[in-house]
Coordinates of C-alpha atoms in Angstrom, one line a residue:
Chain A
M990 CA 88.0 153.6 130.8
A991 CA 86.6 156.1 128.3
S992 CA 87.9 158.9 130.9
R993 CA 91.2 157.0 131.2
K994 CA 92.0 157.1 127.2
E995 CA 91.3 161.1 126.7
S996 CA 93.8 162.2 130.2
A997 CA 96.2 160.0 128.5
A998 CA 95.6 161.0 124.8
S999 CA 96.0 164.7 126.6
G1000 CA 99.2 163.2 127.7
S1001 CA 101.1 164.2 124.6
N1002 CA 100.9 166.8 122.7
P1003 CA 96.6 167.3 121.0
L1004 CA 98.2 167.7 117.8
D1005 CA 96.4 167.2 115.1
T1006 CA 97.8 163.6 114.2
P1007 CA 95.6 160.9 112.1
V1008 CA 96.3 158.0 114.7
K1009 CA 94.7 159.0 118.4
Q1010 CA 95.1 155.3 119.8
I1011 CA 96.1 152.6 118.8
Q1012 CA 94.3 148.8 119.5
I1013 CA 97.1 145.7 119.6
D1014 CA 95.1 142.1 120.1
G1015 CA 96.5 139.8 122.2
L1016 CA 97.4 137.5 120.0
V1017 CA 100.5 140.8 119.1
V1018 CA 101.1 141.2 122.7
L1019 CA 102.1 137.6 123.0
K1020 CA 104.4 136.9 120.4
I1021 CA 106.3 140.5 121.1
I1022 CA 107.3 138.3 124.1
K1023 CA 107.4 135.3 122.8
H1024 CA 110.0 136.7 120.4
Y1025 CA 112.0 138.5 122.2
Q1026 CA 111.9 135.5 125.5
E1027 CA 113.6 133.0 122.5
E1028 CA 115.7 135.0 120.8
G1029 CA 116.2 138.7 122.6
Q1030 CA 118.6 137.2 125.3
G1031 CA 121.8 137.2 123.9
S1032 CA 121.6 140.8 121.7
E1033 CA 119.7 143.6 122.5
V1034 CA 117.1 144.4 119.8
V1035 CA 114.9 141.8 118.8
Q1036 CA 112.7 143.8 116.1
G1037 CA 108.9 143.0 114.2
V1038 CA 107.5 143.9 111.6
L1039 CA 103.3 144.7 112.6
L1040 CA 100.4 144.5 110.3
G1041 CA 96.8 145.8 110.4
L1042 CA 94.7 148.1 109.5
V1043 CA 93.2 151.8 109.8
V1044 CA 89.5 152.2 111.6
E1045 CA 88.8 155.8 111.7
D1046 CA 91.4 157.3 113.6
R1047 CA 92.4 154.6 115.8
L1048 CA 95.4 152.3 114.3
E1049 CA 94.2 147.7 114.7
I1050 CA 97.4 146.1 114.9
T1051 CA 96.1 142.5 114.2
N1052 CA 99.2 140.7 114.0
C1053 CA 102.9 140.4 113.8
F1054 CA 105.8 138.7 112.6
P1055 CA 109.5 139.2 113.6
F1056 CA 112.6 139.3 111.9
P1057 CA 115.6 137.5 111.8
Q1058 CA 118.9 138.0 114.0
H1059 CA 121.6 140.1 111.4
T1060 CA 124.6 138.3 112.1
E1061 CA 127.5 139.3 109.9
D1062 CA 128.0 135.9 107.7
D1063 CA 124.5 135.7 106.0
V1064 CA 126.0 137.9 103.4
E1065 CA 122.9 136.3 101.4
F1066 CA 119.8 137.2 103.2
D1067 CA 117.3 139.5 101.9
E1068 CA 115.6 140.7 104.0
V1069 CA 112.9 142.9 101.4
Q1070 CA 112.3 139.4 100.0
Y1071 CA 111.8 137.3 103.1
Q1072 CA 109.2 140.1 104.4
M1073 CA 107.6 139.7 100.8
E1074 CA 107.3 136.1 100.7
M1075 CA 106.3 136.6 104.7
M1076 CA 103.4 139.2 103.6
R1077 CA 102.2 136.8 100.6
S1078 CA 101.9 133.8 102.7
L1079 CA 100.1 135.2 105.6
R1080 CA 97.6 136.5 102.6
H1081 CA 96.8 133.1 101.5
V1082 CA 94.8 132.7 104.9
N1083 CA 93.3 135.8 105.1
I1084 CA 95.1 137.7 107.8
D1085 CA 95.4 141.3 107.1
H1086 CA 98.5 141.9 105.0
L1087 CA 98.8 145.9 105.9
H1088 CA 101.9 147.3 106.9
V1089 CA 100.9 149.1 109.7
G1090 CA 104.6 149.9 111.6
W1091 CA 106.7 147.7 113.7
Y1092 CA 108.7 146.8 116.9
Q1093 CA 111.4 146.4 118.5
S1094 CA 113.1 145.0 122.3
T1095 CA 114.7 147.7 124.1
Y1096 CA 117.2 147.3 127.0
Y1097 CA 117.1 149.8 129.8
G1098 CA 114.9 152.9 127.9
S1099 CA 117.6 153.2 125.8
F1100 CA 115.9 152.6 122.2
V1101 CA 115.9 156.3 121.3
S1102 CA 119.1 156.1 118.5
R1103 CA 120.1 157.0 115.4
A1104 CA 118.5 154.0 113.8
L1105 CA 115.6 153.9 114.9
L1106 CA 114.7 157.6 113.8
D1107 CA 115.6 156.4 110.0
S1108 CA 113.2 153.6 110.6
Q1109 CA 110.6 155.9 111.9
F1110 CA 110.6 158.2 109.4
S1111 CA 111.1 155.5 106.4
Y1112 CA 107.8 154.6 108.2
Q1113 CA 105.5 157.0 108.8
H1114 CA 106.9 158.3 105.6
A1115 CA 105.3 155.8 103.5
I1116 CA 102.6 154.6 105.6
E1117 CA 100.8 158.3 107.4
E1118 CA 99.8 156.7 110.3
S1119 CA 102.8 153.9 112.0
V1120 CA 104.0 153.5 114.4
V1121 CA 106.8 152.0 116.6
L1122 CA 106.4 149.9 119.0
I1123 CA 108.4 149.6 122.1
Y1124 CA 108.2 147.2 124.6
D1125 CA 110.7 147.0 127.1
P1126 CA 111.1 143.7 128.6
I1127 CA 113.2 144.4 132.1
K1128 CA 110.3 146.2 132.9
T1129 CA 107.9 143.5 132.6
A1130 CA 109.4 141.0 133.7
Q1131 CA 109.2 143.0 136.4
G1132 CA 105.5 143.1 137.0
S1133 CA 103.1 144.5 134.9
L1134 CA 103.4 145.0 130.5
C1135 CA 105.7 147.8 129.6
L1136 CA 105.2 148.8 125.7
K1137 CA 104.7 152.1 124.3
A1138 CA 103.7 153.2 121.2
Y1139 CA 105.8 156.5 119.6
R1140 CA 105.1 158.3 116.9
L1141 CA 107.4 160.9 115.1
T1142 CA 106.0 164.8 115.2
P1143 CA 105.7 166.5 112.1
K1144 CA 107.7 169.1 113.2
L1145 CA 110.4 166.2 113.6
M1146 CA 109.2 164.6 110.0
E1147 CA 109.1 168.8 108.2
I1148 CA 113.3 168.7 109.3
C1149 CA 114.5 165.0 108.5
K1150 CA 112.5 165.7 104.9
E1151 CA 115.1 167.9 104.6
K1152 CA 118.2 166.9 106.6
D1153 CA 119.3 169.1 108.0
F1154 CA 120.4 168.9 111.3
S1155 CA 122.5 172.0 111.9
P1156 CA 121.4 173.9 115.1
E1157 CA 120.1 176.9 112.7
G1158 CA 117.5 174.2 111.6
L1159 CA 116.6 173.3 114.6
K1160 CA 116.7 176.6 116.0
K1161 CA 113.3 177.2 112.8
A1162 CA 111.4 174.7 113.7
C1163 CA 111.8 174.9 117.6
I1164 CA 112.4 171.5 118.8
G1165 CA 113.4 170.5 122.1
Y1166 CA 113.8 166.3 122.9
E1167 CA 110.1 166.7 124.3
H1168 CA 108.8 167.2 120.9
M1169 CA 109.9 164.0 119.3
F1170 CA 108.4 162.2 120.1
E1171 CA 104.7 161.7 120.6
E1172 CA 103.4 158.3 122.5
V1173 CA 100.2 157.2 121.5
P1174 CA 97.9 155.5 124.2
I1175 CA 97.4 151.8 123.7
V1176 CA 94.2 150.0 124.6
I1177 CA 94.4 145.7 124.1
K1178 CA 91.2 143.9 122.6
N1179 CA 90.6 140.8 122.9
S1180 CA 87.8 138.8 120.7
H1181 CA 85.2 137.0 122.8
L1182 CA 87.1 133.4 121.5
I1183 CA 89.9 134.6 122.9
N1184 CA 87.9 135.2 125.9
V1185 CA 87.1 131.8 126.1
L1186 CA 90.3 130.3 125.4
L1187 CA 91.7 132.5 128.4
L1188 CA 89.1 132.0 131.0
D1189 CA 89.9 128.2 130.3
L1190 CA 93.5 128.2 130.8
Q1191 CA 93.5 130.1 133.1
E1192 CA 91.2 127.5 135.2
K1193 CA 93.5 124.7 133.6
S1194 CA 96.8 126.2 134.7
T1195 CA 98.7 126.9 137.7
V1196 CA 98.7 130.0 140.3
A1197 CA 101.6 132.2 139.0
D1198 CA 104.2 131.9 142.0
K1199 CA 106.3 134.0 141.5
H1200 CA 104.6 137.6 142.3
E1201 CA 107.5 140.1 140.9
L1202 CA 105.4 143.1 141.0
L1203 CA 106.2 143.1 144.8
N1204 CA 109.7 142.1 145.1
L1205 CA 111.4 145.3 147.5
S1206 CA 115.1 144.5 145.8
S1207 CA 115.1 146.3 142.6
S1208 CA 119.0 147.6 143.0
N1209 CA 120.4 146.3 140.1
H1210 CA 118.0 147.4 137.8
L1211 CA 118.7 150.9 139.5
E1212 CA 122.1 150.7 139.3
K1213 CA 122.1 149.7 135.7
S1214 CA 120.6 152.6 134.5
L1215 CA 122.3 154.6 136.3
Q1216 CA 124.7 153.9 134.8
L1217 CA 123.0 153.3 131.9
L1218 CA 122.1 157.8 131.9
M1219 CA 126.0 158.5 133.3
D1220 CA 126.6 156.8 130.4
R1221 CA 123.9 159.3 128.1
M1222 CA 125.1 162.8 129.9
D1223 CA 129.0 162.2 129.1
D1224 CA 127.7 161.7 125.6
M1225 CA 125.9 165.1 126.0
S1226 CA 128.6 167.0 128.1
Q1227 CA 130.9 166.1 124.9
D1228 CA 128.5 166.3 122.2
I1229 CA 127.5 170.2 124.3
G1230 CA 131.8 170.6 124.8
K1231 CA 131.6 170.3 120.2
Y1232 CA 128.7 173.0 120.1
N1233 CA 130.2 175.6 122.3
T1234 CA 133.4 176.0 120.5
Y1235 CA 132.2 176.3 117.5
C1236 CA 129.9 179.0 118.8
R1237 CA 133.8 180.2 120.2
N1238 CA 134.8 179.9 117.0
L1239 CA 131.9 181.3 114.6
S1240 CA 132.2 184.6 116.9
K1241 CA 135.8 184.3 117.0
Q1242 CA 135.2 184.3 112.8
Q1243 CA 133.0 187.3 113.3
Q1244 CA 135.3 189.7 114.7
Q1245 CA 137.6 188.7 112.0
K1246 CA 135.7 189.1 109.4
Q1247 CA 134.7 193.1 110.9
Q1248 CA 138.6 193.2 111.1
Y1249 CA 139.1 192.5 107.7
L1250 CA 136.3 194.3 106.1
Q1251 CA 137.3 198.0 108.4
R1252 CA 140.7 196.9 107.2
R1253 CA 139.4 196.6 103.7
Q1254 CA 138.3 200.4 103.6
Q1255 CA 140.8 201.8 105.3
E1256 CA 143.2 200.7 101.9
N1257 CA 140.1 201.9 100.1
A1258 CA 140.0 204.9 101.1
Q1259 CA 143.7 205.7 100.7
R1260 CA 143.9 204.4 97.3
Q1261 CA 141.3 206.3 96.5
S1262 CA 143.5 209.6 97.6
R1263 CA 146.7 207.9 95.9
G1264 CA 144.4 207.9 92.8
E1265 CA 145.0 204.0 92.8
P1266 CA 142.0 202.3 91.6
P1267 CA 140.7 200.3 94.8
L1268 CA 141.6 197.0 96.0
P1269 CA 138.2 194.2 94.6
E1270 CA 136.3 193.1 96.6
E1271 CA 136.7 189.8 97.4
D1272 CA 133.9 187.4 98.1
I1273 CA 134.5 187.5 102.2
S1274 CA 132.7 184.0 102.7
K1275 CA 135.4 182.4 100.6
M1276 CA 138.3 183.5 102.9
F1277 CA 135.6 183.0 105.4
K1278 CA 135.0 179.4 105.8
P1279 CA 132.5 179.1 108.0
P1280 CA 132.8 176.0 111.1
Q1281 CA 131.1 173.6 110.4
A1282 CA 127.9 173.2 112.8
P1283 CA 127.8 170.1 114.1
A1284 CA 124.8 168.3 114.0
R1285 CA 122.5 168.6 116.4
M1286 CA 120.5 165.7 116.2
D1287 CA 122.3 163.3 118.1
T1288 CA 122.1 165.9 121.6
L1289 CA 118.8 166.3 121.3
L1290 CA 118.4 162.0 121.0
I1291 CA 120.3 161.8 123.7
A1292 CA 117.9 164.1 125.3
G1293 CA 115.0 161.6 124.6
T1294 CA 116.4 159.1 127.1
R1295 CA 114.8 159.6 130.4
G1296 CA 113.4 156.1 131.9
V1297 CA 115.0 156.3 135.0
N1298 CA 112.6 158.0 136.7
G1299 CA 109.2 155.7 135.6
R1300 CA 111.6 153.4 136.9
C1301 CA 112.1 154.6 140.4
S1302 CA 108.0 155.5 141.0
P1303 CA 106.9 151.5 141.6
S1304 CA 110.3 151.0 143.8
I1305 CA 108.8 153.6 145.9
K1306 CA 105.5 152.4 146.2
R1307 CA 106.2 149.3 146.8
L1308 CA 109.0 150.4 149.7
F1309 CA 105.5 152.4 150.6
L1310 CA 103.3 149.8 151.4
P1311 CA 104.1 147.8 154.2
A1312 CA 106.1 151.3 156.4
Chain B
M351 CA 107.1 122.6 143.5
V352 CA 109.8 122.4 146.2
S353 CA 112.6 124.1 144.0
H354 CA 110.4 127.6 144.7
C355 CA 111.1 127.4 148.3
L356 CA 115.0 127.3 148.6
C357 CA 116.7 130.1 149.5
K358 CA 118.8 132.8 148.4
R359 CA 122.2 133.0 148.0
P360 CA 123.9 134.1 151.1
P361 CA 125.1 138.0 151.6
T362 CA 127.8 139.1 150.7
S363 CA 127.3 142.8 152.1
A364 CA 125.2 144.7 154.5
R365 CA 123.3 145.8 150.6
G366 CA 123.4 142.0 149.9
Q367 CA 121.4 141.1 153.9
Q368 CA 119.6 144.1 152.4
Q369 CA 118.8 142.3 149.2
E370 CA 118.5 139.0 151.1
S371 CA 115.8 139.7 153.0
H372 CA 113.3 141.4 150.5
G373 CA 113.6 138.6 148.4
D374 CA 113.3 136.2 151.1
L375 CA 109.4 138.7 151.5
R376 CA 108.8 137.8 148.0
S377 CA 109.6 133.7 147.8
L378 CA 107.6 133.8 151.9
S379 CA 104.7 134.6 148.9
S380 CA 105.5 131.6 146.7
S381 CA 105.4 129.2 149.5
L382 CA 102.2 130.0 150.7
F383 CA 101.1 129.4 145.7
I384 CA 102.1 126.4 146.9
I385 CA 99.9 125.7 149.7
I386 CA 97.7 127.4 147.4
L387 CA 98.2 124.4 145.1
H388 CA 97.5 121.0 147.1
F389 CA 94.3 122.3 146.8
L390 CA 93.2 123.4 143.9
Y391 CA 95.7 120.0 141.8
E392 CA 94.4 118.0 139.9
V393 CA 95.6 115.3 137.9
M394 CA 95.5 113.8 133.9
A395 CA 97.2 110.1 133.9
V396 CA 98.2 109.0 130.4
H397 CA 101.0 107.7 128.2
G398 CA 102.8 109.2 126.3
P399 CA 105.5 112.2 126.3
V400 CA 103.5 115.1 128.0
V401 CA 102.3 118.2 125.5
K402 CA 103.5 121.4 127.0
I403 CA 102.0 124.6 125.2
H404 CA 102.0 128.1 125.1
P405 CA 99.6 130.0 125.7
V406 CA 101.1 132.1 122.0
V407 CA 99.6 129.2 120.1
L408 CA 96.6 128.9 120.9
A409 CA 95.4 132.3 120.6
S410 CA 96.8 132.0 117.0
I411 CA 95.1 129.5 116.0
V412 CA 91.9 130.8 117.8
D413 CA 92.6 134.3 115.2
S414 CA 93.3 131.4 111.6
Y415 CA 89.8 130.3 113.2
E416 CA 88.6 133.5 113.4
R417 CA 90.2 135.0 110.1
R418 CA 88.6 131.0 108.1
N419 CA 87.6 131.4 104.7
E420 CA 83.5 130.9 103.5
G421 CA 82.3 127.7 103.6
A422 CA 85.6 126.2 105.9
S423 CA 83.7 124.4 108.9
R424 CA 87.7 124.0 110.8
V425 CA 91.2 125.4 110.1
I426 CA 94.2 123.4 109.8
G427 CA 98.1 123.7 110.5
T428 CA 101.0 123.3 111.5
L429 CA 102.9 123.3 114.9
L430 CA 106.6 124.6 115.6
G431 CA 108.1 123.6 118.7
T432 CA 111.5 121.3 120.6
T433 CA 110.3 118.2 121.9
D434 CA 113.1 116.2 124.7
K435 CA 113.2 112.8 126.0
H436 CA 109.1 113.4 127.4
S437 CA 107.7 116.4 126.6
V438 CA 106.9 117.9 123.4
E439 CA 107.3 121.9 123.9
V440 CA 104.5 123.6 121.2
T441 CA 106.0 127.1 121.0
N442 CA 105.1 129.0 117.4
C443 CA 102.6 127.6 114.3
F444 CA 100.9 129.2 111.6
S445 CA 97.9 128.1 109.5
V446 CA 97.7 126.2 105.7
P447 CA 95.3 126.6 103.9
H448 CA 93.4 123.3 102.6
N449 CA 90.3 122.2 100.8
E450 CA 87.7 119.7 102.2
S451 CA 85.3 118.1 100.9
E452 CA 82.8 114.8 101.8
D453 CA 85.4 112.3 99.9
E454 CA 88.4 114.5 99.5
V455 CA 91.0 116.6 101.5
A456 CA 93.4 119.3 100.1
V457 CA 96.8 120.7 101.5
D458 CA 98.5 123.4 100.8
M459 CA 101.5 121.5 101.3
E460 CA 104.2 124.3 98.9
F461 CA 102.7 126.6 101.6
A462 CA 103.2 124.8 104.2
K463 CA 107.0 124.2 103.6
N464 CA 107.6 128.3 102.4
M465 CA 106.3 128.9 106.1
Y466 CA 109.0 126.6 107.9
E467 CA 112.0 128.0 105.9
L468 CA 110.5 131.3 106.9
H469 CA 110.1 130.6 110.6
K470 CA 113.2 128.8 110.0
K471 CA 115.0 132.4 109.2
V472 CA 114.1 133.9 112.5
S473 CA 114.6 130.9 115.5
P474 CA 116.2 128.3 113.7
S475 CA 115.8 125.8 117.1
E476 CA 111.9 125.5 116.3
V477 CA 111.0 122.2 114.6
I478 CA 108.0 121.1 112.9
I479 CA 106.4 118.6 115.4
G480 CA 103.1 118.1 114.5
W481 CA 99.7 119.9 113.3
Y482 CA 96.8 121.4 114.8
A483 CA 92.6 121.2 113.3
T484 CA 90.4 123.0 115.2
G485 CA 86.6 120.8 115.7
Y486 CA 85.7 118.6 118.6
D487 CA 85.8 114.9 116.1
I488 CA 89.2 113.5 114.3
T489 CA 87.7 112.7 111.1
E490 CA 89.2 110.9 108.4
H491 CA 90.7 113.0 106.9
S492 CA 92.8 113.9 110.1
V493 CA 94.3 111.0 108.9
L494 CA 95.6 111.4 105.9
I495 CA 96.8 114.2 107.1
H496 CA 98.4 112.8 109.9
E497 CA 100.4 111.1 107.6
Y498 CA 101.4 113.8 105.9
Y499 CA 102.9 115.3 108.7
S500 CA 104.2 111.9 110.1
R501 CA 106.0 112.1 107.0
E502 CA 107.8 115.4 108.2
A503 CA 108.3 115.1 111.6
P504 CA 109.0 111.3 114.2
S505 CA 105.3 110.9 115.9
P506 CA 104.1 114.2 115.1
I507 CA 101.4 115.3 117.5
H508 CA 98.2 116.7 116.3
L509 CA 96.5 119.3 118.5
T510 CA 92.7 119.6 118.7
V511 CA 90.6 123.4 120.2
D512 CA 87.6 123.0 119.9
T513 CA 86.9 126.4 118.9
A514 CA 82.7 125.5 117.7
L515 CA 82.2 125.2 121.7
Q516 CA 80.4 121.8 121.7
S517 CA 81.0 121.3 125.1
N518 CA 80.0 124.7 126.8
K519 CA 84.3 125.1 126.8
M520 CA 87.4 125.3 124.7
N521 CA 88.7 121.0 124.9
I522 CA 92.4 121.5 123.6
R523 CA 93.6 117.6 123.6
A524 CA 96.8 116.6 122.6
Y525 CA 96.7 113.2 120.4
V526 CA 99.3 110.9 119.4
S527 CA 99.0 107.8 117.0
S528 CA 99.8 104.4 116.8
Q529 CA 99.1 101.2 114.4
M530 CA 96.2 99.1 115.7
G531 CA 94.5 96.5 113.9
V532 CA 95.2 93.1 113.7
P533 CA 98.5 92.4 111.5
G534 CA 98.5 91.2 108.5
K535 CA 94.9 91.9 107.5
T536 CA 94.0 95.8 107.8
V537 CA 96.4 98.1 109.4
G538 CA 94.3 101.3 110.9
V539 CA 95.4 103.8 113.3
M540 CA 94.2 105.2 116.8
F541 CA 95.3 108.3 118.6
T542 CA 96.0 108.1 121.6
P543 CA 95.0 111.1 124.1
L544 CA 98.6 112.7 126.0
T545 CA 98.0 115.1 129.3
V546 CA 98.1 118.8 127.9
K547 CA 100.2 121.6 129.9
Y548 CA 100.2 125.2 129.5
I549 CA 103.5 126.8 129.9
Y550 CA 104.5 130.3 130.4
Y551 CA 107.8 132.5 130.5
D552 CA 107.4 134.7 132.7
T553 CA 107.0 137.7 131.0
E554 CA 104.3 135.5 128.8
R555 CA 102.0 135.3 132.0
I556 CA 102.0 138.9 133.3
G557 CA 101.1 139.2 129.3
V558 CA 98.6 136.8 130.1
D559 CA 96.9 138.6 133.2
L560 CA 96.8 141.6 131.5
L561 CA 95.2 139.8 128.8
H562 CA 92.2 138.4 131.4
R563 CA 91.7 141.6 132.2
T564 CA 89.5 142.4 129.4
R565 CA 87.4 140.5 129.5
A566 CA 86.2 142.5 132.7
S567 CA 85.1 145.4 130.1
A568 CA 82.0 145.7 128.4
S569 CA 83.6 146.9 124.7
R570 CA 86.6 143.9 126.1
T571 CA 88.7 146.8 125.8
N572 CA 91.7 148.0 128.4
G573 CA 94.4 150.8 128.4
L574 CA 97.3 149.9 130.2
T575 CA 97.1 149.8 134.1
T576 CA 99.3 152.1 136.6
D577 CA 101.9 151.2 138.2
L578 CA 99.7 151.5 141.8
A579 CA 97.0 149.8 140.6
Q580 CA 99.3 146.9 139.6
V581 CA 101.2 147.0 143.2
A582 CA 97.2 147.0 144.9
S583 CA 96.2 143.6 143.2
A584 CA 98.9 142.2 143.6
A585 CA 98.9 142.9 147.2
G586 CA 95.3 142.2 147.6
R587 CA 95.8 139.0 146.7
V588 CA 98.5 137.7 148.1
Q589 CA 96.1 138.7 150.7
E590 CA 93.3 136.6 149.7
M591 CA 95.9 133.7 149.8
L592 CA 96.6 134.7 153.5
S593 CA 93.3 134.7 153.9
T594 CA 92.2 131.5 152.7
V595 CA 95.4 130.3 154.8
L596 CA 94.0 131.2 157.3
S597 CA 90.7 129.8 156.9
Y598 CA 92.3 126.2 156.6
I599 CA 94.2 126.1 159.7
E600 CA 91.1 127.3 162.0
D601 CA 89.2 124.5 160.5
V602 CA 92.2 122.5 160.6
L603 CA 92.4 123.7 164.3
S604 CA 88.9 123.3 165.4
G605 CA 88.1 119.8 164.5
K606 CA 86.3 120.4 161.1
V607 CA 88.9 118.9 158.5
M608 CA 91.4 116.4 158.5
A609 CA 96.0 117.5 159.2
D610 CA 97.0 117.0 156.2
N611 CA 101.5 116.1 156.9
S612 CA 102.0 117.5 154.2
V613 CA 100.0 120.7 154.3
G614 CA 101.9 121.4 157.5
R615 CA 104.9 121.0 156.4
F616 CA 104.4 123.8 153.7
L617 CA 103.4 125.6 156.0
M618 CA 106.5 125.8 158.6
D619 CA 108.2 126.0 155.7
L620 CA 106.1 129.1 154.6
V621 CA 106.6 131.1 158.6
N622 CA 110.3 129.5 158.3
K623 CA 111.3 132.1 155.4
V624 CA 109.5 135.0 157.4
P625 CA 113.1 136.6 157.7
K626 CA 114.8 137.5 161.8
I627 CA 115.3 140.6 161.7
T628 CA 114.3 143.7 164.8
A629 CA 112.2 146.2 163.9
E630 CA 114.5 148.4 164.2
D631 CA 117.4 146.9 161.3
F632 CA 113.9 145.9 159.3
E633 CA 113.3 149.8 159.7
S634 CA 116.1 151.7 158.4
M635 CA 116.9 148.8 155.9
L636 CA 113.5 149.8 154.4
N637 CA 114.6 154.1 155.0
S638 CA 117.1 153.5 153.3
N639 CA 116.6 152.2 150.3
I640 CA 113.6 154.7 150.3
N641 CA 116.2 157.6 150.3
D642 CA 118.5 156.4 147.7
L643 CA 115.7 156.0 145.8
L644 CA 114.7 159.1 146.2
M645 CA 117.8 160.2 145.4
V646 CA 118.0 158.4 142.1
T647 CA 114.8 160.4 142.2
Y648 CA 115.3 163.5 143.0
L649 CA 118.8 163.5 140.2
A650 CA 116.6 162.1 137.2
N651 CA 114.1 165.6 137.3
L652 CA 117.4 167.3 138.0
T653 CA 118.6 166.2 134.8
Q654 CA 116.0 166.7 133.4
A655 CA 116.0 170.5 134.4
Q656 CA 119.2 171.2 133.3
I657 CA 117.9 169.6 129.4
A658 CA 115.0 172.2 129.3
L659 CA 116.8 174.6 130.6
N660 CA 119.9 174.6 128.1
E661 CA 116.9 173.6 125.0
K662 CA 115.2 177.2 125.8
L663 CA 118.4 178.4 125.6
V664 CA 119.5 177.5 122.9
V665 CA 116.9 178.4 121.4
L666 CA 116.9 182.2 122.3

């Protein structure tokens, strides 16, 4: 068990993060599953807040509560007030009321978005150790609980702080899409009493009647994942096209600047020879406004969504069983 | 139970046929389950609505018991859920601070109302259907609290969870109250027990299965397992079930056990489930499926490599 934890940790960058491992209570897992199951069927995303505490280099998540859905006709609903009231009430019953992160459900792995980045940045800025738990209900329904914890890397935090999303800024920081999020290994922990409860449940409840894990026909999920991947690729190619035109415009502008400078010099030389005062050196930069550099952040975000691989591997393993 | 044996929709294309055959393999294992169920099912007959509990509620109750204040011997709280004609489904709960002493009990009703409002914002379909208390017995205070809750909901359910493990088991019982006594004179309240069932959503069951595995480890922790291990364990489970059924059949054949007609019918369903495909067809279907998956994996890796290259070139 311990060796697996270490090997999982070395998969992500061994940075000096304050959080090396996440310990979740079984109760939190059940609550997240229930929240999605009941409220998440229509819309894509359900969200909620994680509560817990930090112990040495572990982040313990001991409870959570869900956020209501945002509806357009709910103008007077105040998120902050809801959160404050919830935390105050939970404090009365001795539940840890420290915010340590938030969770979100995802649709086929397309959770990397600007909104996620902003939220996680604000959380991580306020609380050093916060994480975002991504729960994938579709993959879970296929047989194995899919819960991942992500944090922003320090590099990305700096960039978000300066809000410098231009290509130069990103180049300086050498950020590739792999360095945006780091995954933190998760461990589930149950207290003794809960173990007793689980034993009791196992005796009394009926055996599961559907073994989704052994289901060989996963092609409709595969189709949807591929479709999403194609959409992302389209977005990305559009973005890259924009970036290329920007580069071309920039180089054209450089050339024009050079030509202008040369002409200026020639004219100045001529004027000097004629005895006239030289033309003032105009501010070149005012004349040639540099074209807008498109924000590269979205491209990076798009590149971050690559979940198709993970979806294929269990299907392949299943198929090899009868072979 | 019979509904699990129903076949899938008729195939519309070759692809659909492939899917159906794979789906049948899955329902094959489900009918195996039913046979096992027949051996193990036990029935409790009581009156009143059936109480269906989700494991979230129980885990929540245990957790609030563990976090109780110093000196409190038990914890109470509100149960939320939905009701219909014959059953009550408990899907959520929250604990309510209360003080209990020898002769009086005080429940923070404001708190209960507030929490209910907050919860309603998230899931508007849940209503108060009763309350819970930890501990084995029903005390006189319970009667008072039950009265309060009967103002909030019609015929509330009272759930007790024995966290002190008095009988070496966590007795989870549900009660509904009814009047008793001599009419005209003192009227008392009697708590009649109800059947308790545990129901899960599919994903919940998978979550609970994962939680079960923490029991095995000494430090009570467990990482999320890899794909291959899970597929292997699922296959192992099916194998176990098959061996149980086989040993039963052998017993019947050798005359040790009386043949049971209903089990025989299930067995016939099981055998009929195996789709009638020739070996070559099956192999070709399997191979084409594997090829599809391999192609998708290849494409995904290709795009990943392309993106990585792009990044490197930009940074140069």
